[in-house]
Short mmCIF file of C-alpha atoms in Angstrom, two decimals:
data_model
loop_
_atom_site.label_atom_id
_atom_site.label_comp_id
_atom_site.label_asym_id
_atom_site.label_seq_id
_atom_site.Cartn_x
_atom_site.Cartn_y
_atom_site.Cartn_z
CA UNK A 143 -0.25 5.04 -1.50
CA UNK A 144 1.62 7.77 -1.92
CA UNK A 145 3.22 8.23 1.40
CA UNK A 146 5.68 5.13 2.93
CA UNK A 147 6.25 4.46 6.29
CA UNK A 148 8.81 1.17 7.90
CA UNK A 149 9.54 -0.89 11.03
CA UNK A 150 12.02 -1.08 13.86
CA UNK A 151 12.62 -4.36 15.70
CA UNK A 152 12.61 -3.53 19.68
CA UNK A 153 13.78 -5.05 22.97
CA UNK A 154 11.16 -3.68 25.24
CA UNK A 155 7.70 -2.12 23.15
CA UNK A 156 6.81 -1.50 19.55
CA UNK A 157 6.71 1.61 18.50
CA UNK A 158 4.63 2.12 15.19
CA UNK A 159 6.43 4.80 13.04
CA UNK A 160 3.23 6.61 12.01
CA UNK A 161 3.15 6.07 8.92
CA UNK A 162 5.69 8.75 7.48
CA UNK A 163 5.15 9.95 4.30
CA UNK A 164 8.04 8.97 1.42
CA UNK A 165 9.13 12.59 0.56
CA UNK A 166 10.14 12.83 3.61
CA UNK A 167 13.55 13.66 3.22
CA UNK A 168 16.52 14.55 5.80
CA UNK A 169 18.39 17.86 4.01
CA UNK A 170 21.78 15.96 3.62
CA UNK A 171 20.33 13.28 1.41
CA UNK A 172 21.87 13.53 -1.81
CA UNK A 173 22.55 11.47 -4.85
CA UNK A 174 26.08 10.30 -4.33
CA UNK A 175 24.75 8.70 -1.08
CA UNK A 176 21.84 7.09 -2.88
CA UNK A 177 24.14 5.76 -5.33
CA UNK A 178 26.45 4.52 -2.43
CA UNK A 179 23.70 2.88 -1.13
CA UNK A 180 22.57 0.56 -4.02
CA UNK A 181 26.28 0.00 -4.85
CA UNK A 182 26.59 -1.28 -1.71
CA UNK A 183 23.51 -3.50 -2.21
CA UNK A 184 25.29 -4.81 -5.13
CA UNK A 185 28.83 -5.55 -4.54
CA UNK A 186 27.69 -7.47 -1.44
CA UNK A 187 25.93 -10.46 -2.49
CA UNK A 188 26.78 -12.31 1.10
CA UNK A 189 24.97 -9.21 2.83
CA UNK A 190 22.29 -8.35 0.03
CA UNK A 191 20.63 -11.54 -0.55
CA UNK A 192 17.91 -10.66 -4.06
CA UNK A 193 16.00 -13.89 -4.52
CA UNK A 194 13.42 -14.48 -7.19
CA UNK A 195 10.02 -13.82 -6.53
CA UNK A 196 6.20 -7.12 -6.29
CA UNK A 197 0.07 -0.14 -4.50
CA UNK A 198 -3.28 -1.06 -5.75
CA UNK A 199 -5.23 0.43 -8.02
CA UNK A 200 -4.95 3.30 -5.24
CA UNK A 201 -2.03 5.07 -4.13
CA UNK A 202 -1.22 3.49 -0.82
CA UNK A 203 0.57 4.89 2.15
CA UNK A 204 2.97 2.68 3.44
CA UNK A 205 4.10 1.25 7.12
CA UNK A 206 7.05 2.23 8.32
CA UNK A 207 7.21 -0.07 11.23
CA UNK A 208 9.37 0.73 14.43
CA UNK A 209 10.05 -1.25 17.18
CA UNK A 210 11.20 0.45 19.35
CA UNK A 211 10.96 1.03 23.23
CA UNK A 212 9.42 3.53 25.51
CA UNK A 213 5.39 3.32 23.36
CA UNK A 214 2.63 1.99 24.55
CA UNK A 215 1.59 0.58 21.56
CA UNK A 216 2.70 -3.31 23.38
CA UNK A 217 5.28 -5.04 25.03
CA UNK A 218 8.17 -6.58 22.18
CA UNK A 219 7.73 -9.77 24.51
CA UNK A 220 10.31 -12.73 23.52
CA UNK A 221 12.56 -10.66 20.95
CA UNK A 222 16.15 -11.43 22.19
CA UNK A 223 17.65 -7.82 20.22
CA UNK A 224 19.61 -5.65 22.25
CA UNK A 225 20.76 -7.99 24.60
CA UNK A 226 24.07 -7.09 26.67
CA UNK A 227 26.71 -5.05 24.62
CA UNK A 228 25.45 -7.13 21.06
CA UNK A 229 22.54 -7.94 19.46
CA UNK A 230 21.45 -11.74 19.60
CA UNK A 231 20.02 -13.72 17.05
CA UNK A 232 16.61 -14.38 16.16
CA UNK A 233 14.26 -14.77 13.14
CA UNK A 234 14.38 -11.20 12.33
CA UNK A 235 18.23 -10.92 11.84
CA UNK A 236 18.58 -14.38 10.46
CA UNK A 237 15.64 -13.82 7.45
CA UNK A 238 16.74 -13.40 3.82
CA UNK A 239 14.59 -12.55 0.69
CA UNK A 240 11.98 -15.21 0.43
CA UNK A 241 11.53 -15.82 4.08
CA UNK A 242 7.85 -14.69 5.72
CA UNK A 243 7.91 -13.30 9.24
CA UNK A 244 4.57 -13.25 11.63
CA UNK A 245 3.85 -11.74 14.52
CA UNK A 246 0.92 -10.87 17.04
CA UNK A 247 -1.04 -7.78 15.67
CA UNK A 248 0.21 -4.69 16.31
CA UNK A 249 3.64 -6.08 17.87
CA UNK A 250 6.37 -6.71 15.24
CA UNK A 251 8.40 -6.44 17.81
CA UNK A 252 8.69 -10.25 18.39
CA UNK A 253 8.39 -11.73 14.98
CA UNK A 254 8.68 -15.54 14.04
CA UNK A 255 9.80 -16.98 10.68
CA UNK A 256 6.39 -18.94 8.84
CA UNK A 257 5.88 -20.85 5.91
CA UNK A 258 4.48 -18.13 3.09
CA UNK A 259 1.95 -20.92 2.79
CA UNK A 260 0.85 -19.97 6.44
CA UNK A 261 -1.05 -16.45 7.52
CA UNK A 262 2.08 -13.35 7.95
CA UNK A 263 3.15 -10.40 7.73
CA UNK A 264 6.23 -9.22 6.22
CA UNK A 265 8.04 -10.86 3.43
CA UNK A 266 11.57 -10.46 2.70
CA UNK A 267 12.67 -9.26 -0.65
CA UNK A 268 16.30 -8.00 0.89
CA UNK A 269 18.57 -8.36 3.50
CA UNK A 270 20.51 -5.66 4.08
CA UNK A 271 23.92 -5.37 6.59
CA UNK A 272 23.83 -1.38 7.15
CA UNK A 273 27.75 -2.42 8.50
CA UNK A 274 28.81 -3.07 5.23
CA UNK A 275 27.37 0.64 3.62
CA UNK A 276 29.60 2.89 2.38
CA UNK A 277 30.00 6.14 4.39
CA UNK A 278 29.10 6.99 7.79
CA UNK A 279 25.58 7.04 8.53
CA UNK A 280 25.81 2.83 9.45
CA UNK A 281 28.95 3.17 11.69
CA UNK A 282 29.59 1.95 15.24
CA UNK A 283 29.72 5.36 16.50
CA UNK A 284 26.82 6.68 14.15
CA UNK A 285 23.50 8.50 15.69
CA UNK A 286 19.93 6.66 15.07
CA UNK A 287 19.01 8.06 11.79
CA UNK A 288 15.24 8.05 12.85
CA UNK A 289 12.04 7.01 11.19
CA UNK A 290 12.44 10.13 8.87
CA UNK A 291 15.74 9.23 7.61
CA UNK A 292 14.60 5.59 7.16
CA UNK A 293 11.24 6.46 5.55
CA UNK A 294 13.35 8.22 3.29
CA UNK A 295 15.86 5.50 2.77
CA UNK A 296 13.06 2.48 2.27
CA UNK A 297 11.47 5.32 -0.32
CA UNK A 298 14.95 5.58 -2.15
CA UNK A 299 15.34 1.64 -2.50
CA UNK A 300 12.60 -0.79 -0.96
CA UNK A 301 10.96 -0.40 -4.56
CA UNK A 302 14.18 -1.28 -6.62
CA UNK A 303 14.63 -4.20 -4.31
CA UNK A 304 11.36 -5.39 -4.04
CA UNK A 305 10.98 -5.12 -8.33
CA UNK A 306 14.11 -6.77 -8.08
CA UNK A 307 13.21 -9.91 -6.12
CA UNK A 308 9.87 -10.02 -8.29
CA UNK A 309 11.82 -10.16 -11.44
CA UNK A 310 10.33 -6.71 -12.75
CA UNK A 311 6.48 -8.65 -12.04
CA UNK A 312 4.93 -5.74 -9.05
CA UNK A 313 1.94 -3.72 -9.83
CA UNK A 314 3.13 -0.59 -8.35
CA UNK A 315 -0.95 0.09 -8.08
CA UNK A 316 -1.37 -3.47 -6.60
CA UNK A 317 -2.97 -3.93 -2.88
CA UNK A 318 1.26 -5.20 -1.73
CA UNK A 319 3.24 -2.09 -0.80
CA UNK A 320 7.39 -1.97 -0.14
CA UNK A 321 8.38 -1.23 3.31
CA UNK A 322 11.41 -1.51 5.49
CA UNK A 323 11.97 -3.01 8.75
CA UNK A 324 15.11 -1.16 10.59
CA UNK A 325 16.02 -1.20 14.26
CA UNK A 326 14.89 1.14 17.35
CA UNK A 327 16.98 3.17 18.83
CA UNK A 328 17.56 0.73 21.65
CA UNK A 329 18.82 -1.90 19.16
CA UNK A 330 20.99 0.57 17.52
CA UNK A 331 22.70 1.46 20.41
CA UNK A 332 23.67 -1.80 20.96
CA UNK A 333 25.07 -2.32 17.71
CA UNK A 334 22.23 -3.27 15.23
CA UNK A 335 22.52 -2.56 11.47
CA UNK A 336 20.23 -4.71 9.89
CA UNK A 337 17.71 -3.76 7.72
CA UNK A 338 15.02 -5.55 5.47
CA UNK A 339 13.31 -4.39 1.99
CA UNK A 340 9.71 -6.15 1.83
CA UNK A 341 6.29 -6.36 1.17
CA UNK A 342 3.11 -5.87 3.10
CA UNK A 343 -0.46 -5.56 2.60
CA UNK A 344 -2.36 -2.75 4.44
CA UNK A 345 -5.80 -2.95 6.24
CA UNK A 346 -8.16 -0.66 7.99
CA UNK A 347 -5.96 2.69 9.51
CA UNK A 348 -2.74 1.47 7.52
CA UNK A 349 -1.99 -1.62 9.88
CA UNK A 350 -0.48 -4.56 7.87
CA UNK A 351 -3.04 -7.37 7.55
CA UNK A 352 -2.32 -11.11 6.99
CA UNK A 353 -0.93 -12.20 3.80
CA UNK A 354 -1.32 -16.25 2.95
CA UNK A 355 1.18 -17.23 0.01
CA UNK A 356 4.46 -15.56 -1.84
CA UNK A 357 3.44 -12.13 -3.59
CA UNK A 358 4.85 -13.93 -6.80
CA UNK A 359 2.17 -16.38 -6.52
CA UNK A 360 -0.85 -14.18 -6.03
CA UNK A 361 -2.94 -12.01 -8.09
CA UNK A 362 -1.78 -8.44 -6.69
CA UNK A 363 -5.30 -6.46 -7.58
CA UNK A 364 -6.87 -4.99 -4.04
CA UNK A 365 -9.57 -7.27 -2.96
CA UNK A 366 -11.72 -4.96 -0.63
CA UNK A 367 -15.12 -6.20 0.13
CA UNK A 368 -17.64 -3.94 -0.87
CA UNK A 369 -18.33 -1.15 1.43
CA UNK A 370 -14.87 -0.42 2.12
CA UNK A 371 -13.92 3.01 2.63
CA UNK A 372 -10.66 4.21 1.32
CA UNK A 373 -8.91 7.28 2.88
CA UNK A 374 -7.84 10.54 1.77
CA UNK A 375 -5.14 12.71 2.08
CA UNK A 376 -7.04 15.78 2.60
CA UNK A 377 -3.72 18.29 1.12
CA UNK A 378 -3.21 16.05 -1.90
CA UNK A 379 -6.67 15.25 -2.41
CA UNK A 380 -5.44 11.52 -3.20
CA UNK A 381 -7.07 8.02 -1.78
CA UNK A 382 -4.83 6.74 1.07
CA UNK A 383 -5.22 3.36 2.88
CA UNK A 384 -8.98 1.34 3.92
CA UNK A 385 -10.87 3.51 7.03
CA UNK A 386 -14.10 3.40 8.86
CA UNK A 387 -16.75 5.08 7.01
CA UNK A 388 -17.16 7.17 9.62
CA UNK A 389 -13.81 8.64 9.02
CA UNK A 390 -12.73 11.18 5.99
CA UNK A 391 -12.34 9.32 2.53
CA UNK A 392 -11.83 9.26 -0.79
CA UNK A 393 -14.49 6.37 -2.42
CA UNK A 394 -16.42 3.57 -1.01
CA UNK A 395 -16.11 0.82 -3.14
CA UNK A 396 -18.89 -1.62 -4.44
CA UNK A 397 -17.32 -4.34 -5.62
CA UNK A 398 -14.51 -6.38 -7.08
CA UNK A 399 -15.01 -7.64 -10.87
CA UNK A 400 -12.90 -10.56 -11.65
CA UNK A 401 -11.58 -9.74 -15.43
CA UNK A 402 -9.82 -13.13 -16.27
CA UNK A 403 -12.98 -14.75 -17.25
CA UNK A 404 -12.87 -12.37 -20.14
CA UNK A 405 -9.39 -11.31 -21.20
CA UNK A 406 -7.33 -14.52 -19.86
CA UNK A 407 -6.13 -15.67 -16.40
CA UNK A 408 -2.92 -15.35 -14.92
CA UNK A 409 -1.57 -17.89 -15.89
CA UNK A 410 -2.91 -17.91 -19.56
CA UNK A 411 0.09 -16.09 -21.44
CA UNK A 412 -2.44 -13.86 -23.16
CA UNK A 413 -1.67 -10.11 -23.37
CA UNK A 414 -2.53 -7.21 -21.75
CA UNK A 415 -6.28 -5.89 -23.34
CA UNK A 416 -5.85 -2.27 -23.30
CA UNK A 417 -7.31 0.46 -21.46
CA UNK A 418 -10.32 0.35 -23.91
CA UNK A 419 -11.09 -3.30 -23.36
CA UNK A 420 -11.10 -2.81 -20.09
CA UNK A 421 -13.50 0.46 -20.03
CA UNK A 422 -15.96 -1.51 -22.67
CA UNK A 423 -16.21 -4.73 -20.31
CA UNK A 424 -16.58 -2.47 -17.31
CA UNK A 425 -18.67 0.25 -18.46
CA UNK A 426 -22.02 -2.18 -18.06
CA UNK A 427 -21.21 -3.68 -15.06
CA UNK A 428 -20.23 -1.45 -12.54
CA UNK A 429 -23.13 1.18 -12.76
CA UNK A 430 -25.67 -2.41 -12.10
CA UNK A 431 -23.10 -3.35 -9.06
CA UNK A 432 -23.48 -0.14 -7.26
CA UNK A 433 -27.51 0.24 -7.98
CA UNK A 434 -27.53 -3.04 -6.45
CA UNK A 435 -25.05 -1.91 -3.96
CA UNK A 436 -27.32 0.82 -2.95
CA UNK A 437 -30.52 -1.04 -2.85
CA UNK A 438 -31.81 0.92 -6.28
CA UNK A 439 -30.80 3.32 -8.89
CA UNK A 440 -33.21 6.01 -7.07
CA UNK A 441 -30.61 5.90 -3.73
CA UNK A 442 -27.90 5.58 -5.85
CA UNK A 443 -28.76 9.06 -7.63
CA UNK A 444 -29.60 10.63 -4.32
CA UNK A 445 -25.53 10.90 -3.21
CA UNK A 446 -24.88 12.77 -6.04
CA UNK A 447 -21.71 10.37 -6.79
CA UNK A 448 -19.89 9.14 -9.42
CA UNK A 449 -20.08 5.41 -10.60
CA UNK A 450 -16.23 5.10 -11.15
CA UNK A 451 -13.87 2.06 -11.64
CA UNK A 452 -9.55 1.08 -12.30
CA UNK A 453 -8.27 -0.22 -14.86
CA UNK A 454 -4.94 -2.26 -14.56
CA UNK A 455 -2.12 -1.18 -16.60
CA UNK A 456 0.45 -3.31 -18.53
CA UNK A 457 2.59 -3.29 -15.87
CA UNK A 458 0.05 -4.88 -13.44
CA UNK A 459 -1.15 -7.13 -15.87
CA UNK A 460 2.24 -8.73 -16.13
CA UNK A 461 2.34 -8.65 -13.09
CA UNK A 462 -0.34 -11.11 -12.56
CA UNK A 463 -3.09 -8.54 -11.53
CA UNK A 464 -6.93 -8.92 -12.53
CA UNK A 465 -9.37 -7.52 -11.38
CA UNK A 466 -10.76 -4.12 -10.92
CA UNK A 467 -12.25 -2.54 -8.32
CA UNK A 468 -15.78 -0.51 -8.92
CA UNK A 469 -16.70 2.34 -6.81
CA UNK A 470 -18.31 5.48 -6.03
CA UNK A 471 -16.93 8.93 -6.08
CA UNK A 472 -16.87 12.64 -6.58
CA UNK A 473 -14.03 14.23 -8.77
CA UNK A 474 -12.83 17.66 -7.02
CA UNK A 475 -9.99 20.05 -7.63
CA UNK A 476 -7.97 17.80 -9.77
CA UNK A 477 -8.39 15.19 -6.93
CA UNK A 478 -11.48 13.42 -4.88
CA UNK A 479 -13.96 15.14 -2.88
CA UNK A 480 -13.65 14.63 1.04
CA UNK A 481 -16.55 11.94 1.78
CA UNK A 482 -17.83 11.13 5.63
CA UNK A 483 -20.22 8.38 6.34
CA UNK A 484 -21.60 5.28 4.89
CA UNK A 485 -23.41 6.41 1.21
CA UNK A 486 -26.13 4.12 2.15
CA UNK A 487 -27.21 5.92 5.37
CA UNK A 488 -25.76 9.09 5.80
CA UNK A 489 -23.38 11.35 3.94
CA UNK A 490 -21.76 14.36 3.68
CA UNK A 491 -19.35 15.64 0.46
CA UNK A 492 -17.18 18.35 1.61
CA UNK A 493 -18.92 18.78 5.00
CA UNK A 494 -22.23 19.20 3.07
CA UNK A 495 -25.62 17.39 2.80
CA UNK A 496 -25.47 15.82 -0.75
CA UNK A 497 -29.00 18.00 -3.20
CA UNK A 498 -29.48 15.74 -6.13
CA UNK A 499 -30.18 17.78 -8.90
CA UNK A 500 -33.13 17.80 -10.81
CA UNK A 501 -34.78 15.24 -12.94
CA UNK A 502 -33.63 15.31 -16.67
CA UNK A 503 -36.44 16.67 -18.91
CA UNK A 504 -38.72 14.06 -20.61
CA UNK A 505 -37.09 11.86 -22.88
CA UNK A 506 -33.30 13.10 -22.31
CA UNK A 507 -30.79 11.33 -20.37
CA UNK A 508 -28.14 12.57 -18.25
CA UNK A 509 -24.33 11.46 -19.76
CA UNK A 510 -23.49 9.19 -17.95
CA UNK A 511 -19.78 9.27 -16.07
CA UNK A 512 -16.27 8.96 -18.23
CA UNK A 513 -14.16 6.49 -15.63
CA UNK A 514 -10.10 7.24 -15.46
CA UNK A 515 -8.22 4.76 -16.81
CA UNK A 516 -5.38 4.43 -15.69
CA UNK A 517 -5.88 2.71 -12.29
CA UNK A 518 -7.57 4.65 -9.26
CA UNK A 519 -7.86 8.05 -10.39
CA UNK A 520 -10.55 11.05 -10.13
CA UNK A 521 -12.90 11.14 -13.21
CA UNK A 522 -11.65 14.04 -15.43
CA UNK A 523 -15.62 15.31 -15.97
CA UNK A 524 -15.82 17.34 -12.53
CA UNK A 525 -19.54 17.25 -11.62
CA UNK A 526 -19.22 18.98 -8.11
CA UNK A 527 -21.91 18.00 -6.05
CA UNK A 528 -24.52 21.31 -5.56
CA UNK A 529 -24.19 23.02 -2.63
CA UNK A 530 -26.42 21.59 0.43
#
């Protein structure tokens, strides 16, 4: 999740990009400039500093943070960009890869460099010196490309960077998600180029949430808590970013299942298990999680869901990643049905009343769900809810 959005730095207010989507693309975005681009990223090492250090099991739509002026999203407070005819220093155009920047929620427009060890937001993978880019899109006389352009740009190369600076170790399905922080308008105008390639984790509506320790230090499997509801994009029919219940979504998870215990921790050098493995050691556990979840198998059967689960790949598992999250669901059109409300109150599937169906005959059993390794996908056996 996936959609990717990125952050200006502003003099006056933030301005929160709204989360644009990464295909957006401006129409005169072509190869040759892409290439450009990540020669340029290359053949500057004094500009482009790549230091050592990685959605999650769900595609995850990425912040594309703005600070900007002119929003009322909150005042940009101390930030010293965008002063006079030049832009001043501060912790923001001084990071490089490895450094952590915090800042107040919902105002990264006055960010402060942190110890990773200490709660942030943002950190660094790449600095960037749009200056030094080839072409004309960075120059002194150049038009703000706006968040479109940049969306598109931080889709092009915030992942290349960020795999980079991890070595190759990021779970692309992992709960930490690329993103770009680029300058408002405001900034631009007075001469700012800088950009930075990094990593975030997103909360409830897409904000970034607190992250405590490097990314190349942490397990990178999403941790929610169980009950979490988990977006949709209603056009791709694809799980989006943690939202209130109450709001349109894809699955409601019940838990988190730690699989080190059985196929090796992190740190234990043992390989990657396999998608079977992973189905076997899940396949009992999960279905007892949500019964319990739901306060009995009886309410459980009454939603008419899916007892589903991920699976990490080989990619995530070098990565460092875990665990797996369990959850309910309802495959639909090659994507996830459109769920409102809490499953242990009230629900609706599709903007219906969930009917259960009827009891299996007398010594038969119903099969029981095939989960989608891998990762957070819909369960290929479409059982469509009847209609209410």
């Amino acid at each position: 999740m996936t959609s990717d959005d990125e952050i200006p730095v502003s003099d006056e207010k933030v301005v929160d990009a709204g989360k644009q989507t990464s295909t957006a693309t401006a129409a005169d975005t072509t190869d040759g400039r892409a290439a450009r681009l990540r020669t340029a990223m290359v053949t500057h090492p004094l500009r482009v500093v790549l230091s050592a250090g990685v959605i999650g099991a769900v595609a995850i739509m990425v912040t594309a943070f703005v600070l900007g002026v002119g929003n009322s999203a909150g005042k940009a407070g101390s930030t010293k960009i965008g002063v006079g005819q030049r832009v001043a220093q501060d912790a923001f155009t001084q990071s490089v890869a490895g450094d952590c920047l915090q800042w107040p929620a919902g105002k990264p427009g006055t960010p402060s460099k942190v110890s990773c060890d200490e709660p942030h937001r943002f950190e660094v993978a790449a600095a960037v010196d749009g200056k030094v880019l080839p072409g004309g899109e960075f120059s002194a006389t150049a038009k703000w490309p706006g968040p479109e352009r940049f969306g598109a740009l931080r889709a092009e190369h915030c992942p290349v960077l960020v795999s980079s600076y991890l070595h190759g170790r990021y779970d692309p399905q992992g709960r930490f998600v690329p993103n770009l922080m680029y300058p408002s308008q405001a900034q631009w105008d007075h001469g700012q180029r800088d950009l930075r390639c990094g990593l975030i984790e997103q909360g409830t509506g897409g904000q970034e949430v607190e992250i405590t320790g490097k990314v190349a230090d942490l397990d990178q499997s999403p941790e929610w808590p169980p009950g979490t509801c988990v977006g949709i994009d209603q056009r791709t029919r694809q799980p989006t970013f943690p939202v209130s219940c109450a709001e349109p979504h894809a699955f409601q998870t019940t838990g988190i299942i730690d699989m080190s215990a059985r196929f090796g921790n992190r740190t234990s050098g043992k390989p990657w298990p396999g998608l079977d493995a992973q189905n076997k050691f899940l396949t009992p556990i999960c279905p007892v999680q949500a019964h319990r979840f739901m306060g009995g198998k009886n309410k459980f059967d009454k939603t008419t869901l899916n007892i589903q689960w991920s699976t990490v790949s080989e990619i995530g598992w070098l990565a460092g990643s875990r665990k797996a999250v369990c959850y309910m669901a309802l495959p639909y059109k090659g994507g996830f049905a459109t769920l409102v409300g809490d499953a242990r109150s009230s629900l609706l599937i599709n903007g219906k009343i969930p009917t259960p169906p009827p009891a299996a005959p007398p010594g038969r059993a119903l099969p029981t769900p095939v989960p989608m390794p891998p990762g957070i996908a819909p369960n290929p056996a479409e059982e469509p809810a009847p209609a209410g």
